[in-house]
XYZ file of C-alpha atoms in Angstrom:
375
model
C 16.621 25.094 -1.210
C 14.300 25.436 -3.836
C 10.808 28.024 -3.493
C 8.602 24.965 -3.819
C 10.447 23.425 -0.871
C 10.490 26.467 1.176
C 6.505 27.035 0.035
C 5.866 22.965 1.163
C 7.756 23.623 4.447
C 5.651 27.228 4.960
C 2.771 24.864 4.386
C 3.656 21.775 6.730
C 4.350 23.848 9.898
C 0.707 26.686 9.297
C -0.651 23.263 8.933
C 0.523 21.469 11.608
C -0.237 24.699 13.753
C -3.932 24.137 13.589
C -3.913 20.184 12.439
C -0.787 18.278 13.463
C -0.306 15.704 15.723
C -2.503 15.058 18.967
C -0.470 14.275 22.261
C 0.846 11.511 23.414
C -0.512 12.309 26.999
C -3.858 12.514 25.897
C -4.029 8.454 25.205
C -2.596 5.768 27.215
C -0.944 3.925 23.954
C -1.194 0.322 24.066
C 2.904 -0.980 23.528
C 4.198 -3.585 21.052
C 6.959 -5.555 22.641
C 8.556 -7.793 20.142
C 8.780 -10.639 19.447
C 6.112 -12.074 21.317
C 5.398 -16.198 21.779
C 8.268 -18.299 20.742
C 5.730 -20.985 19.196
C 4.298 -19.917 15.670
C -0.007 -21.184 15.918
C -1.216 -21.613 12.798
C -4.098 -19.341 11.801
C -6.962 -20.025 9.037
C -7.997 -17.091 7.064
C -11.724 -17.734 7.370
C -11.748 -17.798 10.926
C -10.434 -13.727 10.905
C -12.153 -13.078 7.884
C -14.237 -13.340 5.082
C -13.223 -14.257 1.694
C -14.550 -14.072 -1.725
C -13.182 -14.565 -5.102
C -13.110 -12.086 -8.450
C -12.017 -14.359 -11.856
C -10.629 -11.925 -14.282
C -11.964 -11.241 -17.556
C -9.002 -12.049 -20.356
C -7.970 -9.657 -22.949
C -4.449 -9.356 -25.267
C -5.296 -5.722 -24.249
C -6.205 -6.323 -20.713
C -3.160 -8.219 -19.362
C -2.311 -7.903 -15.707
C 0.704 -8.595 -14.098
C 0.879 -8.681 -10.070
C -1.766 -7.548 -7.985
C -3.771 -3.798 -8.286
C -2.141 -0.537 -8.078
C -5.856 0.546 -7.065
C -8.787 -0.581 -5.273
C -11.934 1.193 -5.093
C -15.524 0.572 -3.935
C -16.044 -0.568 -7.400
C -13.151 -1.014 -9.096
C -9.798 -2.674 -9.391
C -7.246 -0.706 -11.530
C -3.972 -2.250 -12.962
C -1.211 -1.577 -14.710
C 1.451 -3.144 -16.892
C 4.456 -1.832 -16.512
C 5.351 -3.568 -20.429
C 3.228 -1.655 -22.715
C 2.178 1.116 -20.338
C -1.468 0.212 -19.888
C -3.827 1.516 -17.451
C -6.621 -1.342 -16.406
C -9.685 -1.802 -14.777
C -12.034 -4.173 -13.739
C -14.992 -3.744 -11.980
C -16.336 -5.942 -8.441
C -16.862 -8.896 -10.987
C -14.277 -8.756 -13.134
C -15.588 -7.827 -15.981
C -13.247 -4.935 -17.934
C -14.665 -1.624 -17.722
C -12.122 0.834 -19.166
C -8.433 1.113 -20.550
C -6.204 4.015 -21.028
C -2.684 4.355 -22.551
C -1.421 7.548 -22.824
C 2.217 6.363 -23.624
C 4.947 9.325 -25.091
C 6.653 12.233 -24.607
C 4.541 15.225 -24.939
C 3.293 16.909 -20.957
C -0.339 15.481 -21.272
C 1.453 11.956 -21.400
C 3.419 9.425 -19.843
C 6.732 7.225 -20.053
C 6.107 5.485 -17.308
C 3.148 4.698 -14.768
C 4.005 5.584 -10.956
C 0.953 5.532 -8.583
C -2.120 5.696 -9.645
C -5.605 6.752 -7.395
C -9.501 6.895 -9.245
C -11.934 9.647 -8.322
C -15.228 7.374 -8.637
C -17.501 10.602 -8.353
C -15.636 12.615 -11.188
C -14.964 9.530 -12.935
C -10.644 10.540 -12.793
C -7.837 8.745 -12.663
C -5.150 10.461 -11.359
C -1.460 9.043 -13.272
C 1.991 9.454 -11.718
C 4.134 10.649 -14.583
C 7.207 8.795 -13.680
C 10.404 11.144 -14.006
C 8.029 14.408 -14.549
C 7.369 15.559 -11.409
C 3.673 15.921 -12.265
C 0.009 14.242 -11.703
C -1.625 13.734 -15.302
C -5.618 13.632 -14.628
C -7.702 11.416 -17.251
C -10.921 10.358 -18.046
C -11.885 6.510 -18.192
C -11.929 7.226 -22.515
C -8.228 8.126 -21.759
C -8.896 12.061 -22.583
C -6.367 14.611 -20.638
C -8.416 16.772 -18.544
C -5.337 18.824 -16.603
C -1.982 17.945 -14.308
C -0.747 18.710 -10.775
C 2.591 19.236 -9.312
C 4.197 17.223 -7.472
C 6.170 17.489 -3.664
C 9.781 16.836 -5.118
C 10.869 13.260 -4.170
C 9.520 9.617 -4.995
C 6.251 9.026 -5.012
C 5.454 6.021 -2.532
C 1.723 6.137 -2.066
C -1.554 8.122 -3.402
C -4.828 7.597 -2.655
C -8.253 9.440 -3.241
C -8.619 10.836 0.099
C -12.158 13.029 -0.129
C -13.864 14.971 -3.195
C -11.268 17.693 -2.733
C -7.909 16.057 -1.826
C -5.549 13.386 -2.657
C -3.567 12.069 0.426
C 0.267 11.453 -0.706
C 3.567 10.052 0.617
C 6.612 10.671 -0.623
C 10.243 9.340 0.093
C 13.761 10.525 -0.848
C 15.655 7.842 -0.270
C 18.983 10.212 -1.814
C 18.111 13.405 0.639
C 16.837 11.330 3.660
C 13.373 12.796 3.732
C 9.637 11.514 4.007
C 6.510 13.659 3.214
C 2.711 12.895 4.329
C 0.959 15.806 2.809
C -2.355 16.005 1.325
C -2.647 17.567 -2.355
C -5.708 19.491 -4.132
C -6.940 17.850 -6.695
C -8.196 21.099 -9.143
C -5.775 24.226 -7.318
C -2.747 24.202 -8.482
C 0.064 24.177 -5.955
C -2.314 23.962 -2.801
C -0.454 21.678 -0.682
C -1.014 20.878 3.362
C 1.662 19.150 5.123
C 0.952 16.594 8.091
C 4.351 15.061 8.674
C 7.732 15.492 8.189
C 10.948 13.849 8.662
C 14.477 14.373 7.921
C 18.279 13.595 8.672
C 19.151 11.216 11.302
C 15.514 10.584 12.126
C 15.337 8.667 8.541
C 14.773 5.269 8.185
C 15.317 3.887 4.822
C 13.415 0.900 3.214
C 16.266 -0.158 1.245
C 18.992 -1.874 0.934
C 21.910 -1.263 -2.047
C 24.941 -2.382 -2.785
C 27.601 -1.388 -6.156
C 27.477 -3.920 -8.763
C 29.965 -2.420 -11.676
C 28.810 0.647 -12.395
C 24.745 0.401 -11.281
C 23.866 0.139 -7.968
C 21.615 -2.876 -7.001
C 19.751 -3.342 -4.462
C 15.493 -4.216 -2.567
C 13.329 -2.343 -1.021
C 10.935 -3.457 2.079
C 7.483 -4.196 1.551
C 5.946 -1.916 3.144
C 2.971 0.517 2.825
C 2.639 3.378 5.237
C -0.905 4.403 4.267
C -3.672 2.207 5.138
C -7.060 3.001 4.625
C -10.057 0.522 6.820
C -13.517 0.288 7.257
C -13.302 4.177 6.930
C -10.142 5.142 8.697
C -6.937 6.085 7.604
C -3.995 4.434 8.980
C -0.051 5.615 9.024
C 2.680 3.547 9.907
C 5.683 5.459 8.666
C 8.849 3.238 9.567
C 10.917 6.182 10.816
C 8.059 6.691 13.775
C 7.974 4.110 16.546
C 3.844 5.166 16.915
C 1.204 4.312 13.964
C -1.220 7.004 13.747
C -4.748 7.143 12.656
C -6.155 10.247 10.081
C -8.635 11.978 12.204
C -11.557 13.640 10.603
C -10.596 17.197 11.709
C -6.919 15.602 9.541
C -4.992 15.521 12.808
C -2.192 12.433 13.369
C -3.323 10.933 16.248
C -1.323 7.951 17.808
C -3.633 4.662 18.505
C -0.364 2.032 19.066
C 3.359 2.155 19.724
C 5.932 -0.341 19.626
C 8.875 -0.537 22.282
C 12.354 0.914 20.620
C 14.297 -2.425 21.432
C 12.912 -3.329 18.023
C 15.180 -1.044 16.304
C 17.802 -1.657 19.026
C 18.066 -5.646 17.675
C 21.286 -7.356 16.331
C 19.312 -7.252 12.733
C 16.753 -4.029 12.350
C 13.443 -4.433 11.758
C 10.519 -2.393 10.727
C 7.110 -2.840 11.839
C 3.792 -3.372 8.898
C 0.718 -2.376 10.005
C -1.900 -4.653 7.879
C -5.305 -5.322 9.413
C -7.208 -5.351 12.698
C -10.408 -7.023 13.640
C -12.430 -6.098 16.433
C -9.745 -6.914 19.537
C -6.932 -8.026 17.212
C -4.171 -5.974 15.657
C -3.077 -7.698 12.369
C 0.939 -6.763 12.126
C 4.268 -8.262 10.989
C 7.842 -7.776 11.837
C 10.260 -7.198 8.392
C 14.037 -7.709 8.953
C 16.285 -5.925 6.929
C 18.247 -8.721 5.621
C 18.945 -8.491 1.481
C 21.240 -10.675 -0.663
C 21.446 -8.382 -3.295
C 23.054 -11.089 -5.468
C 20.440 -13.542 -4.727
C 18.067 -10.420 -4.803
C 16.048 -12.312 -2.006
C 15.320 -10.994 1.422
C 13.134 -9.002 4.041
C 12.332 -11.903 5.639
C 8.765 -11.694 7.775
C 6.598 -12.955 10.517
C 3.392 -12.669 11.575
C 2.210 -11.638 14.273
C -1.318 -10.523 16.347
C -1.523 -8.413 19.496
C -4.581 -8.814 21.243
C -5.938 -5.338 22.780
C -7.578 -7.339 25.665
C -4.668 -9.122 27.041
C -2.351 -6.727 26.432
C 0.057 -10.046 24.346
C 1.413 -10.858 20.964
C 1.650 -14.025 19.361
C 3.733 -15.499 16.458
C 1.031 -16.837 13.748
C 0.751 -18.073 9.956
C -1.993 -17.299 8.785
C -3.119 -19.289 5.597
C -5.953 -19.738 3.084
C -6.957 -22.915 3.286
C -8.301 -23.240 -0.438
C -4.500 -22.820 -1.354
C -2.521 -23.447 2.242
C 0.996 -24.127 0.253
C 1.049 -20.564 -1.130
C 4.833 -19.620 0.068
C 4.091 -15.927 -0.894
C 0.337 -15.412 0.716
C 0.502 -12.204 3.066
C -2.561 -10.009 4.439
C -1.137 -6.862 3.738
C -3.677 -5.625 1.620
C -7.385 -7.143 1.677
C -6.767 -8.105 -1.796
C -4.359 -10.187 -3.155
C -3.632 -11.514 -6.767
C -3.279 -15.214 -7.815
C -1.701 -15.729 -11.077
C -3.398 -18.216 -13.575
C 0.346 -20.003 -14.124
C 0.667 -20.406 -10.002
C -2.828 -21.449 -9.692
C -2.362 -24.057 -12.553
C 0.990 -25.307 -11.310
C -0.613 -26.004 -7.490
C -3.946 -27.840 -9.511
C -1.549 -29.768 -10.951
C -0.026 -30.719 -7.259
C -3.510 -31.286 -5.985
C -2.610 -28.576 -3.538
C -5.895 -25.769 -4.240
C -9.473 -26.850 -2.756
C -12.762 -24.874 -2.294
C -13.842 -22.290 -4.525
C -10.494 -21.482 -6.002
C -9.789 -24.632 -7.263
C -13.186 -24.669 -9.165
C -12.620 -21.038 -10.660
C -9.143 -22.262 -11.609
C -9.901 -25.529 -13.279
C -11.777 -22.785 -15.570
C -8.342 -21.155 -16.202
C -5.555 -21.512 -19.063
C -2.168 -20.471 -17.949
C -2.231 -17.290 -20.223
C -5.094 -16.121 -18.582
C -5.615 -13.213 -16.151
C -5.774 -14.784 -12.790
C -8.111 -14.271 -9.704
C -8.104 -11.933 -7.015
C -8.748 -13.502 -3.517
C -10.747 -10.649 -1.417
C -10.713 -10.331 2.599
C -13.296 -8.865 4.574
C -11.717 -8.589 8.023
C -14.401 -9.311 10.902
C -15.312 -6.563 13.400
């Protein structure tokens, strides 16, 4: 075992000493028994949320594929994983700043990993891919220093407070997941808040050999949700999704029965919104056709706090209800100009999309379709 991982383990438990997780007999956890209703009830979007749409400003330089690595207050930040751009857009879409730092030397990059923006110092903070390191830049794309990084892959960052950056990472090799929150200006100053290992590991992917590469998908699934001001974890290999509190102790809000992972197919629960007496979740199965490289099939599903129940839903946006891909994971979510064109074509977009996308070319950046959840 390496220093750094004996310093990061020194770290997690003084942490978790004084921080940690709160106990479970201190809360009477509400339980998730899946799967709930047998009958799926559709669910419109608008009547759990509100929506709004951002149009894209186009650019040859400002070209995004997929939807945002980062949201902000302010800002949504891209990248392209082609020719190593860093984008962003403010709340109307209008570009505000772009940074490529592509090479070899240490104050660059190869490739982009996560990315998180500082909107108070005005940093973005660049995963390094395949350096171990955080490379810090201003919006003009100057290098103002680097961090280290917990050894492992990189799953999520996110600008947790004016000090810190909250971090996961995931070994998918050494069976190991890391919730840890990193300094943003001291070097090496590292406080662990969970830790998991061994047999207690539950991966997100599924491999197979094809020659001599391995191929293979991984789940979609984030375990770091922040909303309306909270910070939610949902780490797969825990059967309890905890909340960040503000003294940065784990403390469990929901739990969901271990017959889920006891079913004929596995299947990982995704935390992805709540509303005022709703919980927003959905149940992944860990089917993958790696030749077909399709799988991780999903449902929907809400559990209301009052009544104690679940129920099977699909939800849709009714400006674009044929979308096979729409999901609520996130409260944004990325329509590509091509899609949008294709469905205009179909007659199958109404509202306020289809007027922003009868505006659109099919080269175009697309729009982003933004969810408010109701409280």
């Amino acid at each position: 075992m390496s220093k750094f991982w004996i310093f990061f383990n020194c770290s997690l438990f003084l942490f978790s000493c004084h921080f940690g997780s709160e106990k479970f007999s201190e809360y009477n956890l509400p339980i998730i028994n899946m799967p709930g209703s047998s009958i799926c009830e559709r669910i419109e979007l608008r009547s759990i949320s509100d929506v709004s749409y951002v149009k894209l400003d186009t650019d040859s330089s400002y070209l995004v594929i997929g939807n945002p690595s980062c949201v902000t207050d302010s800002f949504f930040i891209f990248k392209n994983y082609k020719n190593k751009n860093i984008m962003c857009f403010d709340c109307t879409g209008k570009k505000r700043f772009l940074i490529n730092r592509r090479g070899s030397a240490p104050e660059e990059y190869m490739g982009i990993g996560r990315l998180a923006y500082d909107e108070k110092e005005e940093e973005l903070f660049c995963e390094a891919v395949g350096t171990g390191r955080i490379n810090v830049y201003k919006p003009d794309g100057t290098f103002v220093r680097s961090l280290d990084l917990v050894a492992g892959y990189l799953a999520e960052m996110y600008n947790y407070n004016d000090s810190l950056l909250l971090c996961h990472a995931r070994d998918e090799e050494e069976k190991s997941s890391f919730l840890y929150l990193l300094h943003k200006t001291i070097p090496h100053r590292i406080y662990g808040l969970d830790s998991i290992s061994g047999d207690r590991y539950r991966s997100l992917s599924i491999t197979k050999q094809n020659g001599s590469f391995m191929k293979g998908g991984t789940a979609p699934l984030r375990t770091i949700i922040h909303r309306n001001d909270r910070w939610i974890y949902s780490e797969p290999s825990h059967d309890t999704i905890y909340e960040l509190s503000e003294t940065l102790r784990l403390r469990p809000f929901l739990a969901y029965s271990p017959q889920i992972r006891k079913k004929e197919i596995p299947c990982l629960i995704r935390y992805n919104q709540e509303t005022e007496n709703d919980i927003l979740i959905s149940l992944i199965e860990m089917i993958y056709d790696v030749d077909k490289d399709k799988g991780f099939p999903e449902k929907d599903y809400i559990y209301d706090r009052e009544a104690g129940k679940m129920k099977w839903v699909s939800i849709i946006n009714e400006d674009f209800p044929s979308d096979p891909d729409f999901n609520i994971s996130s409260s944004v979510y990325y329509y590509s100009a091509d899609n949008l064109r294709e469905a205009l074509e179909k007659g199958e977009l109404g509202g306020r999309l289809r007027e922003l996308a009868l505006e659109l070319d099919e080269e175009d950046n697309g729009i982003l379709l933004l969810m408010r959840f109701k409280e």
